[in-house]
PDB file of C-alpha atoms in Angstrom:
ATOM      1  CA  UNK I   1       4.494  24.754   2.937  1.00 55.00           C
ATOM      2  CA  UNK I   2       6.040  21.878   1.083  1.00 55.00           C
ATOM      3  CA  UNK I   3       9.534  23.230   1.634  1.00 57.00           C
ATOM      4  CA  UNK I   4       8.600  23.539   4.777  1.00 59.00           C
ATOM      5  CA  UNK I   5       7.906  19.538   4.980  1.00 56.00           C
ATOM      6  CA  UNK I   6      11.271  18.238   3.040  1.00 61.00           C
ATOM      7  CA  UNK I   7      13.097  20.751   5.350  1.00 60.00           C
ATOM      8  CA  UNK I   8      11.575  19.071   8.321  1.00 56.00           C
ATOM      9  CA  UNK I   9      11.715  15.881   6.507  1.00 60.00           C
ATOM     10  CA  UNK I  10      15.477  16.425   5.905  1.00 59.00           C
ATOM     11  CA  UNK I  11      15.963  17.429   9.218  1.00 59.00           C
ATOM     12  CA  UNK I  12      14.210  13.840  10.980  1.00 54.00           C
ATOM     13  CA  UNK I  13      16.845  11.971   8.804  1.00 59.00           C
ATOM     14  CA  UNK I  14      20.259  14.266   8.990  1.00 60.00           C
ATOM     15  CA  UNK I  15      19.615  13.852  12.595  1.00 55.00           C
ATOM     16  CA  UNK I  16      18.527   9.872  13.087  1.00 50.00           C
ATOM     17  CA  UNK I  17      22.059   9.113  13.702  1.00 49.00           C
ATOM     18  CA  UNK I  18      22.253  11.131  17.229  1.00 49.00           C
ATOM     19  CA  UNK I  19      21.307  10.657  20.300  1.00 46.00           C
ATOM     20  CA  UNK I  20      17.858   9.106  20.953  1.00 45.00           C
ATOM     21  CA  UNK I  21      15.522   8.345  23.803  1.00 43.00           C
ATOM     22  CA  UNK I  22      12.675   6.093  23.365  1.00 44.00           C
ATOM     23  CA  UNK I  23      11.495   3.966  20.572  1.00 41.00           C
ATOM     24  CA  UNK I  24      13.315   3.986  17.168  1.00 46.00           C
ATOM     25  CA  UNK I  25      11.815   3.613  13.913  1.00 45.00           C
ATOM     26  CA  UNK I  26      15.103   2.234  13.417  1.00 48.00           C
ATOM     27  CA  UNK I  27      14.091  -0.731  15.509  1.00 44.00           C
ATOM     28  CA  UNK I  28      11.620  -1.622  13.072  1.00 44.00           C
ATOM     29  CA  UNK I  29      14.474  -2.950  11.047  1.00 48.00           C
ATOM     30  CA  UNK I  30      16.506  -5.409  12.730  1.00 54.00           C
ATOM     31  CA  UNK I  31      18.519  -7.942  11.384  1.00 59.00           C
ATOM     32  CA  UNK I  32      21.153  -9.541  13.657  1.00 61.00           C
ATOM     33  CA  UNK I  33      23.213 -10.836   9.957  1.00 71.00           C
ATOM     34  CA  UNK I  34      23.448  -6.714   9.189  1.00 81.00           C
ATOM     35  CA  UNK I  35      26.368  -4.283  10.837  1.00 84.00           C
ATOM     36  CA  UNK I  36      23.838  -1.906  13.133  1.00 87.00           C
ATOM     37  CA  UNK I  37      24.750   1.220   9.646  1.00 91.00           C
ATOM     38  CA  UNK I  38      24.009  -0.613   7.369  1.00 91.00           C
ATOM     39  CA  UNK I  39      20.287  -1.145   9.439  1.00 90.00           C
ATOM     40  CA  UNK I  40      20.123   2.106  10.577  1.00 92.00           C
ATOM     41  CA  UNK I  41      20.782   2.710   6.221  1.00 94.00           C
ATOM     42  CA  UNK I  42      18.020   0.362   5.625  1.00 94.00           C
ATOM     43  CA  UNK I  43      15.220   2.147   7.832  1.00 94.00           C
ATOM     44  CA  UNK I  44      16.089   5.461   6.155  1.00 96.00           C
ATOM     45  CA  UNK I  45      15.730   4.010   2.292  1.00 97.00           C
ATOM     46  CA  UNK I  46      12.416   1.860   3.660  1.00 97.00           C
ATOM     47  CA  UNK I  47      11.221   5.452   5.425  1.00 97.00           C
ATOM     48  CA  UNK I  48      11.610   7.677   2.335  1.00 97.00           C
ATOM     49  CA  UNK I  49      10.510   4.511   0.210  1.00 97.00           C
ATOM     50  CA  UNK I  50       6.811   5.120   1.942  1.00 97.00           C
ATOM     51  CA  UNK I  51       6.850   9.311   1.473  1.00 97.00           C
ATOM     52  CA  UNK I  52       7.918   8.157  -2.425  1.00 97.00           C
ATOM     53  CA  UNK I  53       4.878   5.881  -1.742  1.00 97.00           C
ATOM     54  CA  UNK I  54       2.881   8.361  -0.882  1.00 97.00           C
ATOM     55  CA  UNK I  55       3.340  10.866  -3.322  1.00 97.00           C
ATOM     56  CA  UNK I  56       2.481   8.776  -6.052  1.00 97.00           C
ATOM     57  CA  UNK I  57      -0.876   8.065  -4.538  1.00 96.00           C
ATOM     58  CA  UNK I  58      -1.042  12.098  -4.329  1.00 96.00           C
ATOM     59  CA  UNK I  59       0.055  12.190  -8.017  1.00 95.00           C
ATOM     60  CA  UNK I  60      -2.947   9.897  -9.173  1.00 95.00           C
ATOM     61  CA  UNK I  61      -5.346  10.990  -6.877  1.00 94.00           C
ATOM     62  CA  UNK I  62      -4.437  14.737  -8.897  1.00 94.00           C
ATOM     63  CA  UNK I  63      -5.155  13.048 -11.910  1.00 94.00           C
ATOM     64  CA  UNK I  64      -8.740  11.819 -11.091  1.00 93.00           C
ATOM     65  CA  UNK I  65      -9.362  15.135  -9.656  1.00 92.00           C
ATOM     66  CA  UNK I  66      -7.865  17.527 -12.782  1.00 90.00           C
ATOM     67  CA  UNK I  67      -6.681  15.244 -14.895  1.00 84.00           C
ATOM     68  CA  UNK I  68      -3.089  16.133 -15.013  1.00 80.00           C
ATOM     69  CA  UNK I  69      -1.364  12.860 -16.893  1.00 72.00           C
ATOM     70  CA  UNK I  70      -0.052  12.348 -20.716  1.00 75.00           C
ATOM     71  CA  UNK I  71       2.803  14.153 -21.865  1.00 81.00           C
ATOM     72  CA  UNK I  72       3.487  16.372 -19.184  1.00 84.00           C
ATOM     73  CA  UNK I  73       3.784  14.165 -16.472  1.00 89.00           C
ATOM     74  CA  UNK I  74       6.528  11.793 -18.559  1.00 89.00           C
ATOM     75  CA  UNK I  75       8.808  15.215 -18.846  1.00 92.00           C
ATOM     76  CA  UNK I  76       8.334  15.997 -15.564  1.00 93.00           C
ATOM     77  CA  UNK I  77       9.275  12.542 -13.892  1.00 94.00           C
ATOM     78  CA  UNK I  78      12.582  12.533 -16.232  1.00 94.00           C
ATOM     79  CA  UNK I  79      13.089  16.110 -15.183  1.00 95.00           C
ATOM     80  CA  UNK I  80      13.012  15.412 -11.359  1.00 96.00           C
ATOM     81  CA  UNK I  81      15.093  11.511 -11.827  1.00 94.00           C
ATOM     82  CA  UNK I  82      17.764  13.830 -13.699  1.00 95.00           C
ATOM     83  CA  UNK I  83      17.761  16.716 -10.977  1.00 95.00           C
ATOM     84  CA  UNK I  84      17.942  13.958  -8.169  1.00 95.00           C
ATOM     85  CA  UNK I  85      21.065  12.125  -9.778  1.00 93.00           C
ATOM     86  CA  UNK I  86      22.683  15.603 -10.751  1.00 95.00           C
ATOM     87  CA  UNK I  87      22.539  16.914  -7.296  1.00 95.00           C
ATOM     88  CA  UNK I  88      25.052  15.974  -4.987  1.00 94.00           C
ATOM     89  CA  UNK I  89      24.417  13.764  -1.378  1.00 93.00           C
ATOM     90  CA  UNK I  90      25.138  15.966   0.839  1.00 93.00           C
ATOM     91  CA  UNK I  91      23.379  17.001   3.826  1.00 92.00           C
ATOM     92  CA  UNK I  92      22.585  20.843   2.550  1.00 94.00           C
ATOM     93  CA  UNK I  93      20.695  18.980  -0.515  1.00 95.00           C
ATOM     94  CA  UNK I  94      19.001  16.454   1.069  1.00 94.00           C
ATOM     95  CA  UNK I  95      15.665  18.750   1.639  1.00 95.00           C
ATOM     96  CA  UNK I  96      16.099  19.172  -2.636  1.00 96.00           C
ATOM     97  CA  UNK I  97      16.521  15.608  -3.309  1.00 96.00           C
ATOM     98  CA  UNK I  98      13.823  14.308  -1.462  1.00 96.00           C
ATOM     99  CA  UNK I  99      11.916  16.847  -3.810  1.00 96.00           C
ATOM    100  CA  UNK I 100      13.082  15.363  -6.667  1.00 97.00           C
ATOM    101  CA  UNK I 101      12.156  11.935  -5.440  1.00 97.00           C
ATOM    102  CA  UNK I 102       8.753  12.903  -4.500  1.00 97.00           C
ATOM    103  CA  UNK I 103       8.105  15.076  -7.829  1.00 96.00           C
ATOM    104  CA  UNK I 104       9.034  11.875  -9.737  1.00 97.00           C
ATOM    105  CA  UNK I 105       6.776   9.388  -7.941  1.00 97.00           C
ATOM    106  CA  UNK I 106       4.544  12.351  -8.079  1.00 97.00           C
ATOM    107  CA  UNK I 107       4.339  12.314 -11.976  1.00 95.00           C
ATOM    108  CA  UNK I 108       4.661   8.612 -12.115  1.00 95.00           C
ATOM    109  CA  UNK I 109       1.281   8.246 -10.082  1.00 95.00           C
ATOM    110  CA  UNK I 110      -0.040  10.781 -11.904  1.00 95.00           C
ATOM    111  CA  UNK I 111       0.829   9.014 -15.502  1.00 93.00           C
ATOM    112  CA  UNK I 112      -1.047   5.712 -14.254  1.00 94.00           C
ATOM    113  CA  UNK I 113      -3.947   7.884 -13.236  1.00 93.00           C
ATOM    114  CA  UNK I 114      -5.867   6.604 -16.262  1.00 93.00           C
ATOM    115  CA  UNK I 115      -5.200   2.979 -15.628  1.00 94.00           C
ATOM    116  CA  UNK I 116      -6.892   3.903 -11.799  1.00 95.00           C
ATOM    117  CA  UNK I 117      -9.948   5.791 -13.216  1.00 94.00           C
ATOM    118  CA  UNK I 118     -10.129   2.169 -15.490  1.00 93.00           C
ATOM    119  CA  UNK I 119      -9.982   0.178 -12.303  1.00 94.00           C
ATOM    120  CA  UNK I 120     -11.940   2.606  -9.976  1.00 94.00           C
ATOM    121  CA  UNK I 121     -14.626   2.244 -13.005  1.00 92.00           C
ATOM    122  CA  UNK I 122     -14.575  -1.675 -13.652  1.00 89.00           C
ATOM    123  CA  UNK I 123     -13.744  -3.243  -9.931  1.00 88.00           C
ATOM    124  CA  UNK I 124     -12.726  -1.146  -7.273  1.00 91.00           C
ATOM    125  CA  UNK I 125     -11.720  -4.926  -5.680  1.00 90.00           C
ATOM    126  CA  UNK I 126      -9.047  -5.166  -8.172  1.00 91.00           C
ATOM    127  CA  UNK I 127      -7.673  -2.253  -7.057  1.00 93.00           C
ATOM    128  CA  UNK I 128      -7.419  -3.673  -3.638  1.00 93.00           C
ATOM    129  CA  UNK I 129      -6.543  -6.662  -4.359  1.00 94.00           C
ATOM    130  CA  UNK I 130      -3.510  -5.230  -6.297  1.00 95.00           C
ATOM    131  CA  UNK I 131      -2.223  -2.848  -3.129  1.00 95.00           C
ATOM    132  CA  UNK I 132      -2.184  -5.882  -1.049  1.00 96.00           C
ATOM    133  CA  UNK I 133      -0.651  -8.248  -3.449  1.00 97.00           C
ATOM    134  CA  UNK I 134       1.937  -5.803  -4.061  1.00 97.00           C
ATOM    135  CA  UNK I 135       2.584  -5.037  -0.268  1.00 96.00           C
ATOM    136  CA  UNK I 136       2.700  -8.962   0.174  1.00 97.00           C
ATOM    137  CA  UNK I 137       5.731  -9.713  -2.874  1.00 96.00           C
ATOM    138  CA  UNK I 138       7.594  -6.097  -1.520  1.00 97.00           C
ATOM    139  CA  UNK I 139       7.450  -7.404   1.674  1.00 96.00           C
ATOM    140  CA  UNK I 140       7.877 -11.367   1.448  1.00 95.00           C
ATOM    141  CA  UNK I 141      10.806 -10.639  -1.054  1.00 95.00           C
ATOM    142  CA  UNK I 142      12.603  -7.629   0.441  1.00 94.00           C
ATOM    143  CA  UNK I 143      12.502  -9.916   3.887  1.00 92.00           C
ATOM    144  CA  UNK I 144      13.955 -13.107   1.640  1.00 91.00           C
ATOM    145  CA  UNK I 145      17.187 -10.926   0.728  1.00 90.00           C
ATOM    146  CA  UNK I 146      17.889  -9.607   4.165  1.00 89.00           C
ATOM    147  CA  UNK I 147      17.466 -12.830   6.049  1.00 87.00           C
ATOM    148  CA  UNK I 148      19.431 -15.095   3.372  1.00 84.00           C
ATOM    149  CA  UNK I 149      23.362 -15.108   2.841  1.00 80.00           C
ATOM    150  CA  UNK I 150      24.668 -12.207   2.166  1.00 76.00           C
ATOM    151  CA  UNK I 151      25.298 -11.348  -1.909  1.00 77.00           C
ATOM    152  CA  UNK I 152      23.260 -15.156  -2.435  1.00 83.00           C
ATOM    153  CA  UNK I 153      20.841 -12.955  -5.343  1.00 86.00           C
ATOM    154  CA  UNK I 154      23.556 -10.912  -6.542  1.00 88.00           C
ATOM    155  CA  UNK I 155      24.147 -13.058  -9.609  1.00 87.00           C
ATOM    156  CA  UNK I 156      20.954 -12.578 -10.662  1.00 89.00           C
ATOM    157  CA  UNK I 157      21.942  -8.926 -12.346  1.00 89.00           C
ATOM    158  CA  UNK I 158      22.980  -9.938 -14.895  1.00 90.00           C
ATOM    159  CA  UNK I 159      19.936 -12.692 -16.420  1.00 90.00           C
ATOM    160  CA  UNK I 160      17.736  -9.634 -14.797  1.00 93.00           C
ATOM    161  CA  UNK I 161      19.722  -7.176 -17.314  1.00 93.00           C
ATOM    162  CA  UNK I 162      19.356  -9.566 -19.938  1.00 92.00           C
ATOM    163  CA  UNK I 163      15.335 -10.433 -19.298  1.00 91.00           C
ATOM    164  CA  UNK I 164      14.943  -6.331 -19.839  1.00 91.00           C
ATOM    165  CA  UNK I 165      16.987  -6.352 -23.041  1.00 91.00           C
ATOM    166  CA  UNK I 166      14.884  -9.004 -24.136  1.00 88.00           C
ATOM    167  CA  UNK I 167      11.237  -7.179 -23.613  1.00 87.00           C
ATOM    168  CA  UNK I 168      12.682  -4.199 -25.133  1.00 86.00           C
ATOM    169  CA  UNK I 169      13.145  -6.041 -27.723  1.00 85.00           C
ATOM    170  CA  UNK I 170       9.663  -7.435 -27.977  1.00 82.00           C
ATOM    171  CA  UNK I 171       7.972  -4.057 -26.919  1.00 80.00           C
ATOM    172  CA  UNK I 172      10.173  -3.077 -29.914  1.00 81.00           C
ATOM    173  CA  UNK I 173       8.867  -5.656 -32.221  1.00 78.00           C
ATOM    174  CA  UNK I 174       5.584  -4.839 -31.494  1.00 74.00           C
ATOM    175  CA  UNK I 175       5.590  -1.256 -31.954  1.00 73.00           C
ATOM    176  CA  UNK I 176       7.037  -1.867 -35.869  1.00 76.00           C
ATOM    177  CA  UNK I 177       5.090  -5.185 -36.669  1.00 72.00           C
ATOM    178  CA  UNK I 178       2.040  -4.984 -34.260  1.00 68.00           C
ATOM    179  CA  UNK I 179       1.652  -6.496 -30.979  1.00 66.00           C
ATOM    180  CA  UNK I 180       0.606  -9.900 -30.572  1.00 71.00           C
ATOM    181  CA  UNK I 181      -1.564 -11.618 -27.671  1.00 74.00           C
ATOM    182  CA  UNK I 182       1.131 -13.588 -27.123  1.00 75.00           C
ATOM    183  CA  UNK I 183       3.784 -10.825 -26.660  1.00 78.00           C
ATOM    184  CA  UNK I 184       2.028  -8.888 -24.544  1.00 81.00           C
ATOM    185  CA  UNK I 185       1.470 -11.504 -22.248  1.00 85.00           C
ATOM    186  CA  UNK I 186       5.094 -12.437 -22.204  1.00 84.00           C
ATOM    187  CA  UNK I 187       5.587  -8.915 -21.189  1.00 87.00           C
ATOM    188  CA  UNK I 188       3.043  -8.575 -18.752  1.00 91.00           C
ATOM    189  CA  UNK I 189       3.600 -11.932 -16.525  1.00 93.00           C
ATOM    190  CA  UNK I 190       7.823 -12.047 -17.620  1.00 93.00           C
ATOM    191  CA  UNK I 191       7.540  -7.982 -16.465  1.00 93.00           C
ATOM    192  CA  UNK I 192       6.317  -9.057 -12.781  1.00 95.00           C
ATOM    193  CA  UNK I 193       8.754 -11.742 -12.708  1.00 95.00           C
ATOM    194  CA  UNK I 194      11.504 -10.000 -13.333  1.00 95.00           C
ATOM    195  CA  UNK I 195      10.652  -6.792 -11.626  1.00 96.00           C
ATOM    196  CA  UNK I 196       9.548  -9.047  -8.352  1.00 96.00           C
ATOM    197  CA  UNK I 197      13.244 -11.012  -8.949  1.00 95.00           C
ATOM    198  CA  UNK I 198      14.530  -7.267  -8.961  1.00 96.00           C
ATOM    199  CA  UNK I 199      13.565  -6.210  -5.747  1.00 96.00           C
ATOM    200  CA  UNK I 200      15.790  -9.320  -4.243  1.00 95.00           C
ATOM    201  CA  UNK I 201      18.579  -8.241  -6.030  1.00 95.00           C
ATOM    202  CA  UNK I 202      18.277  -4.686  -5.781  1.00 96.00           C
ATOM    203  CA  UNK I 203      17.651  -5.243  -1.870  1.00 95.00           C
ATOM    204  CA  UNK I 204      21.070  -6.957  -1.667  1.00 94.00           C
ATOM    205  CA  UNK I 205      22.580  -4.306  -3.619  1.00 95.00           C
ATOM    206  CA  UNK I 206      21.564  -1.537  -1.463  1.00 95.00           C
ATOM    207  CA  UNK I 207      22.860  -3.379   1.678  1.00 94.00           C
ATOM    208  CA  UNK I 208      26.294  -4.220  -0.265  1.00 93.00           C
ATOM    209  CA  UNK I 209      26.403  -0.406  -0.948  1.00 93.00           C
ATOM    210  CA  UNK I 210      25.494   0.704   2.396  1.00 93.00           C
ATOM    211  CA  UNK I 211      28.253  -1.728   3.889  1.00 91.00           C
ATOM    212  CA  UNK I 212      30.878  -0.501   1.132  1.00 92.00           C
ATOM    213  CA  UNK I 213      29.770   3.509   2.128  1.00 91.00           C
ATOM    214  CA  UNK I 214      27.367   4.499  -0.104  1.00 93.00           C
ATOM    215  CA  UNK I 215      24.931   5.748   2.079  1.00 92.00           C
ATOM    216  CA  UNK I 216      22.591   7.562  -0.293  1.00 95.00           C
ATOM    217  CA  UNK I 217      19.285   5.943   0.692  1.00 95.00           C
ATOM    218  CA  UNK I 218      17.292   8.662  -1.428  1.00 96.00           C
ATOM    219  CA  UNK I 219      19.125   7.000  -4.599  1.00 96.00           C
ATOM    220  CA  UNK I 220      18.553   3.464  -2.809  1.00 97.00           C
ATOM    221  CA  UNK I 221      14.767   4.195  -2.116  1.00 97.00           C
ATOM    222  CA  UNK I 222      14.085   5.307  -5.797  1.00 97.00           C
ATOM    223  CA  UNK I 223      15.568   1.341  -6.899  1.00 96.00           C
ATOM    224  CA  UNK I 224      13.226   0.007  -4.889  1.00 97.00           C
ATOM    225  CA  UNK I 225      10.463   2.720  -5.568  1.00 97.00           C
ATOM    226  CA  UNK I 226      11.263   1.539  -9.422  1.00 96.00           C
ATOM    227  CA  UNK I 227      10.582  -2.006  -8.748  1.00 97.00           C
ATOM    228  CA  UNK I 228       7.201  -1.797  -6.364  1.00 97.00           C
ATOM    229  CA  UNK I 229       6.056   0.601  -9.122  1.00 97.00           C
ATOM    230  CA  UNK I 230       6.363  -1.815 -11.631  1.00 96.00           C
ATOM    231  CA  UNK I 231       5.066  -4.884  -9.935  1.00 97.00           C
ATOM    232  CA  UNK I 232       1.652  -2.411  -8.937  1.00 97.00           C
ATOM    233  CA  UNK I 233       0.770  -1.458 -12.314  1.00 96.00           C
ATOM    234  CA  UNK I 234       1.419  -4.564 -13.747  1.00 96.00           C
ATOM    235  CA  UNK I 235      -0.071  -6.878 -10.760  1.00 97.00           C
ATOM    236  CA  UNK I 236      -3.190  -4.022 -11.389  1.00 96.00           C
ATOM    237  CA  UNK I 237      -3.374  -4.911 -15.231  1.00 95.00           C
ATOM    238  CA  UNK I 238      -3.723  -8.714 -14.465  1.00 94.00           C
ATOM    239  CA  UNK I 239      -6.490  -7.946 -12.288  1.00 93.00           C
ATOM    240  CA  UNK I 240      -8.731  -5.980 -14.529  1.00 92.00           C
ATOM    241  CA  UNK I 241      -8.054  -8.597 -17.524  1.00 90.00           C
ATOM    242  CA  UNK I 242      -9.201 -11.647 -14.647  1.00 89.00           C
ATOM    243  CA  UNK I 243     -12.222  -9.373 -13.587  1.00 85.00           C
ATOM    244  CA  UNK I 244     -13.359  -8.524 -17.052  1.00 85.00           C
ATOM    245  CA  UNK I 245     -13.096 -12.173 -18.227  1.00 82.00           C
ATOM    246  CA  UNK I 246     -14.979 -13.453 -15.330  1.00 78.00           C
ATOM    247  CA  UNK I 247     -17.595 -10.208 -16.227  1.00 79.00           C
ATOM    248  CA  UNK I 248     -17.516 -11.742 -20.036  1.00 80.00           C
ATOM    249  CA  UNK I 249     -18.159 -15.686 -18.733  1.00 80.00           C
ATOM    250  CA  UNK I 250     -21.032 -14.462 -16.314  1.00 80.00           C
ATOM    251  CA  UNK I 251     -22.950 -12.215 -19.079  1.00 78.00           C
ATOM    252  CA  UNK I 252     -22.395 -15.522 -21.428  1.00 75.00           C
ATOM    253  CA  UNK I 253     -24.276 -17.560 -18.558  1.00 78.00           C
ATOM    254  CA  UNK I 254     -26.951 -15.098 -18.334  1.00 76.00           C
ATOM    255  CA  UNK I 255     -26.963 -15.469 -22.490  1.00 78.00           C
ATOM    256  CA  UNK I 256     -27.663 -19.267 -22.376  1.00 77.00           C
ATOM    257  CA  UNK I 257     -30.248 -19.002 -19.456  1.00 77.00           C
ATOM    258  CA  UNK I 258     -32.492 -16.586 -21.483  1.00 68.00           C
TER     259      UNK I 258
END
């Protein structure tokens, strides 16, 4: 059955490029600064960006429901990134690679599953809140690299390259000296700044690739699958820390009243 769905899946996207009659989700994706491929490139990476999406809300929903996570899921998400770079782009594979893609968001959604059972247990609104404020920065910043010049964020790879180093580094630090407040809030706010900052440069990159060739948009969606990722989980994290300190200051007011 699932075969079944890549194959047909595979099939809507080897054949977007023919004839059509009626809408276009192509037309979704217009910009008038963009050669008409490179758009047409753009809808396919946003498209399979969504069913990447989607499987990682299947992976974590698996997770609350058998508690498949830890260990397993880790191997499994470098398993599928290193099948999906290790298998050609060509049409025959695309059904396979769109397998990988969704086995690795798969596992990914399934390794945060704990940090959802945390939120689902502590505020369900935080939850919310973080699907919507990570659909508004994907959205507000992928739209700021299409619209602006062309290549405008592309010197931002390397300070971006540099910023990851850099928490390494720290994450590094903290493993072998202990972790300090402060460092893991560098991490955690510098981590959504420079993942957020990544999705305008990776956005730019994709359309410099697509107008250069490349068209592998399952490669292109799993950069920008990388980035929303990142900016959920850590968007999420900030959350639950705001709704358990406003928890803490409203049992302290209860304290004092009694």
């Amino acid at each position: 059955m699932a075969t079944s769905f890549l194959d047909q899946l595979g099939s809507f996207f080897n054949g977007a490029n023919g004839p059509q009659s009626g809408p276009s989700y192509q037309a979704m994706f217009k910009f008038s600064n963009l050669h008409p491929r490179v758009q047409g490139h753009l809808s396919k990476v946003y498209a399979v960006l969504a069913f990447a999406t989607l499987a990682a809300a299947v992976g974590s929903y698996t997770y609350l429901a058998i508690g498949i996570s830890g260990f397993l899921t880790q191997i499994g998400a470098i398993g599928c990134m290193l099948a999906l770079a290790w298998t050609p782009n060509t049409p025959a594979n695309l059904s396979k690679r769109l397998g990988c893609l969704g086995g690795f968001a798969f596992c990914q959604g399934a390794a945060i599953g704990p940090l959802i059972s945390v939120a689902l247990q502590l505020s369900p609104a935080a939850l919310v809140t973080a699907f919507a404020a990570t659909a508004a920065v994907f959205v507000s910043f992928s739209l700021s690299a299409l619209v602006t010049k062309r290549r405008s964020f592309m010197y931002l790879g390397g300070y971006l390259a540099s910023a990851m180093m850099a928490m390494l580094v720290l994450r590094l630090s903290g493993w072998i000296f202990g972790a300090s407040a402060l460092a893991y809030s560098v991490e955690l706010y510098g981590g959504l700044l420079v993942f957020s900052a990544y999705i305008l440069y990776d956005t730019q990159l994709i359309v410099e690739r697509a107008s250069a060739g490349e068209m592998d948009f399952t490669q292109h969606a799993l950069l920008l699958f990388t980035d929303l990722f990142a900016v959920f989980v850590r968007i999420l994290i900030i959350m639950l820390k705001r709704s358990e300190e406003d928890k803490r200051r409203e049992r302290a007011r209860e304290r004092k009243r009694s």
